[in-house]
């Protein structure tokens, strides 16, 4: 369905479920445990349009073309992945779906921050990044999540919000 919806668009859906997230980008839990959950699908800009092809060429010339996404897959890591979609059966668990989506989006935003910092030689705050939207689907229920950077008591962090839920990530 995602492939049909994006037909003729510069946006394409990518199944990222079997792919590994670069461990340097994963959030760290207590005792230095890194969460490795990930979402099912992400979107990317397809190279078929001249505008996107030029962007990929510019990134390659700048030396960033080999690692544009948060994955370690040799093909997918060269794509500008964004957003995320996590799908669960009706009894699959909304909390688990959110954990998987949040892990994916946090890794993507951290990757964006690192790429940006490489180009400007200064470390950027999460607040400097544009928000990232993702969806969890549990059964027939769709939930939209927006993740954005914020500062809380001087700590730079990412916050994941839904219309009915607020979940903070350190």
Short mmCIF file of C-alpha atoms in Angstrom, two decimals:
data_model
loop_
_atom_site.label_atom_id
_atom_site.label_comp_id
_atom_site.label_asym_id
_atom_site.label_seq_id
_atom_site.Cartn_x
_atom_site.Cartn_y
_atom_site.Cartn_z
CA UNK A 1 0.00 0.00 0.00
CA UNK A 2 2.87 2.40 0.82
CA UNK A 3 4.47 1.76 -2.56
CA UNK A 4 1.21 2.48 -4.38
CA UNK A 5 0.62 5.66 -2.38
CA UNK A 6 4.04 7.05 -3.31
CA UNK A 7 3.85 6.09 -7.01
CA UNK A 8 5.05 9.00 -9.14
CA UNK A 9 6.46 10.80 -6.10
CA UNK A 10 10.07 11.54 -5.18
CA UNK A 11 9.26 9.84 -1.85
CA UNK A 12 9.57 6.08 -1.56
CA UNK A 13 9.00 3.62 1.28
CA UNK A 14 11.81 1.33 2.42
CA UNK A 15 11.38 -1.82 4.51
CA UNK A 16 14.02 -1.31 7.21
CA UNK A 17 12.82 -4.06 9.54
CA UNK A 18 15.70 -6.48 8.81
CA UNK A 19 18.37 -3.77 8.94
CA UNK A 20 20.64 -2.87 11.81
CA UNK A 21 20.94 0.62 13.24
CA UNK A 22 24.46 2.02 13.58
CA UNK A 23 25.24 1.39 17.27
CA UNK A 24 26.93 4.81 17.66
CA UNK A 25 23.54 6.46 17.05
CA UNK A 26 21.46 4.40 19.48
CA UNK A 27 20.18 5.82 22.77
CA UNK A 28 22.05 4.54 25.81
CA UNK A 29 20.08 3.06 28.69
CA UNK A 30 21.36 2.52 32.25
CA UNK A 31 24.47 0.33 32.47
CA UNK A 32 25.45 1.42 28.91
CA UNK A 33 22.87 -0.91 27.31
CA UNK A 34 22.04 0.22 23.77
CA UNK A 35 18.51 -0.41 22.57
CA UNK A 36 18.47 -2.04 19.10
CA UNK A 37 14.75 -1.91 18.28
CA UNK A 38 13.72 -0.38 14.98
CA UNK A 39 10.63 0.44 12.99
CA UNK A 40 9.22 -1.45 10.02
CA UNK A 41 9.27 1.22 7.30
CA UNK A 42 10.94 4.54 6.62
CA UNK A 43 10.67 7.01 3.78
CA UNK A 44 13.47 8.27 1.58
CA UNK A 45 13.99 10.61 -1.35
CA UNK A 46 14.33 8.55 -4.53
CA UNK A 47 17.13 9.39 -6.95
CA UNK A 48 14.86 9.36 -10.05
CA UNK A 49 14.20 13.10 -9.95
CA UNK A 50 16.89 15.56 -11.01
CA UNK A 51 16.57 17.63 -7.83
CA UNK A 52 17.13 14.62 -5.57
CA UNK A 53 19.85 13.19 -7.80
CA UNK A 54 21.70 16.52 -7.60
CA UNK A 55 21.37 16.50 -3.81
CA UNK A 56 22.83 12.99 -3.55
CA UNK A 57 25.68 14.00 -5.91
CA UNK A 58 26.44 17.08 -3.78
CA UNK A 59 26.49 14.99 -0.60
CA UNK A 60 28.83 12.48 -2.23
CA UNK A 61 31.17 15.27 -3.39
CA UNK A 62 31.18 16.66 0.16
CA UNK A 63 32.29 13.26 1.46
CA UNK A 64 29.02 12.42 3.24
CA UNK A 65 27.45 10.21 0.56
CA UNK A 66 28.59 6.91 2.07
CA UNK A 67 26.68 7.28 5.34
CA UNK A 68 23.48 9.31 5.06
CA UNK A 69 21.12 7.19 7.14
CA UNK A 70 21.17 5.51 10.52
CA UNK A 71 21.47 1.96 9.11
CA UNK A 72 24.55 -0.15 8.52
CA UNK A 73 23.12 -1.78 5.37
CA UNK A 74 25.51 -1.12 2.47
CA UNK A 75 22.71 0.10 0.16
CA UNK A 76 20.28 1.80 2.55
CA UNK A 77 22.91 3.77 4.48
CA UNK A 78 23.45 5.79 1.27
CA UNK A 79 19.84 7.03 1.27
CA UNK A 80 18.34 10.01 3.06
CA UNK A 81 15.92 8.12 5.30
CA UNK A 82 13.42 9.99 7.41
CA UNK A 83 10.28 9.41 9.39
CA UNK A 84 9.17 5.94 10.40
CA UNK A 85 6.22 3.61 10.51
CA UNK A 86 5.81 0.79 13.04
CA UNK A 87 2.98 -1.71 12.51
CA UNK A 88 1.64 -4.10 15.16
CA UNK A 89 -1.28 -6.51 15.27
CA UNK A 90 -4.27 -5.41 17.34
CA UNK A 91 -2.81 -7.03 20.47
CA UNK A 92 0.77 -6.13 19.48
CA UNK A 93 1.25 -3.42 22.07
CA UNK A 94 1.18 0.34 21.62
CA UNK A 95 4.11 0.84 24.04
CA UNK A 96 6.36 -1.58 22.16
CA UNK A 97 5.45 0.07 18.85
CA UNK A 98 6.35 3.48 20.29
CA UNK A 99 9.66 2.17 21.68
CA UNK A 100 10.62 0.82 18.27
CA UNK A 101 9.59 3.99 16.44
CA UNK A 102 11.29 6.25 19.01
CA UNK A 103 14.55 4.31 18.78
CA UNK A 104 14.53 4.62 14.99
CA UNK A 105 13.74 8.33 14.98
CA UNK A 106 16.25 9.16 17.73
CA UNK A 107 18.99 7.38 15.74
CA UNK A 108 17.98 9.26 12.60
CA UNK A 109 17.98 12.63 14.34
CA UNK A 110 21.34 11.90 15.96
CA UNK A 111 22.72 10.98 12.53
CA UNK A 112 21.37 14.25 11.08
CA UNK A 113 22.95 16.20 13.93
CA UNK A 114 26.32 14.50 13.37
CA UNK A 115 26.22 15.10 9.61
CA UNK A 116 25.35 18.75 10.16
CA UNK A 117 28.10 19.16 12.76
CA UNK A 118 30.64 17.69 10.32
CA UNK A 119 29.80 20.32 7.74
CA UNK A 120 29.94 23.32 10.06
CA UNK A 121 32.63 22.26 12.56
CA UNK A 122 30.40 23.06 15.52
CA UNK A 123 28.22 20.77 17.60
CA UNK A 124 24.54 21.48 17.09
CA UNK A 125 21.83 21.05 19.69
CA UNK A 126 18.82 18.81 19.13
CA UNK A 127 16.79 22.04 19.27
CA UNK A 128 18.46 23.10 16.00
CA UNK A 129 17.04 20.10 14.12
CA UNK A 130 13.70 20.14 12.32
CA UNK A 131 11.01 17.98 13.96
CA UNK A 132 10.54 14.41 12.75
CA UNK A 133 7.13 12.79 12.28
CA UNK A 134 6.41 9.08 12.64
CA UNK A 135 3.44 6.78 12.98
CA UNK A 136 2.58 3.71 14.98
CA UNK A 137 -0.24 1.50 13.77
CA UNK A 138 -1.71 -0.95 16.25
CA UNK A 139 -4.51 -2.96 14.70
CA UNK A 140 -6.70 -0.36 13.01
CA UNK A 141 -5.55 2.53 15.24
CA UNK A 142 -3.05 5.03 13.82
CA UNK A 143 -1.03 7.27 16.13
CA UNK A 144 0.98 10.25 14.91
CA UNK A 145 4.15 11.15 16.82
CA UNK A 146 6.26 14.28 16.49
CA UNK A 147 9.81 14.23 17.86
CA UNK A 148 11.66 17.49 18.42
CA UNK A 149 14.65 18.83 20.31
CA UNK A 150 14.25 20.66 23.60
CA UNK A 151 16.29 21.75 26.60
CA UNK A 152 15.17 20.75 30.08
CA UNK A 153 17.19 22.15 33.00
CA UNK A 154 20.15 22.69 30.67
CA UNK A 155 20.03 19.16 29.25
CA UNK A 156 19.72 18.75 25.49
CA UNK A 157 17.12 16.09 24.75
CA UNK A 158 14.59 14.77 22.27
CA UNK A 159 10.88 14.78 23.11
CA UNK A 160 8.34 12.52 21.40
CA UNK A 161 4.76 13.84 21.53
CA UNK A 162 1.40 12.48 20.48
CA UNK A 163 -2.00 14.09 20.78
CA UNK A 164 -2.70 12.05 23.89
CA UNK A 165 0.74 10.99 25.19
CA UNK A 166 4.04 12.62 26.07
CA UNK A 167 7.21 10.54 26.26
CA UNK A 168 10.68 12.04 26.95
CA UNK A 169 13.89 10.44 25.75
CA UNK A 170 17.27 11.27 27.32
#
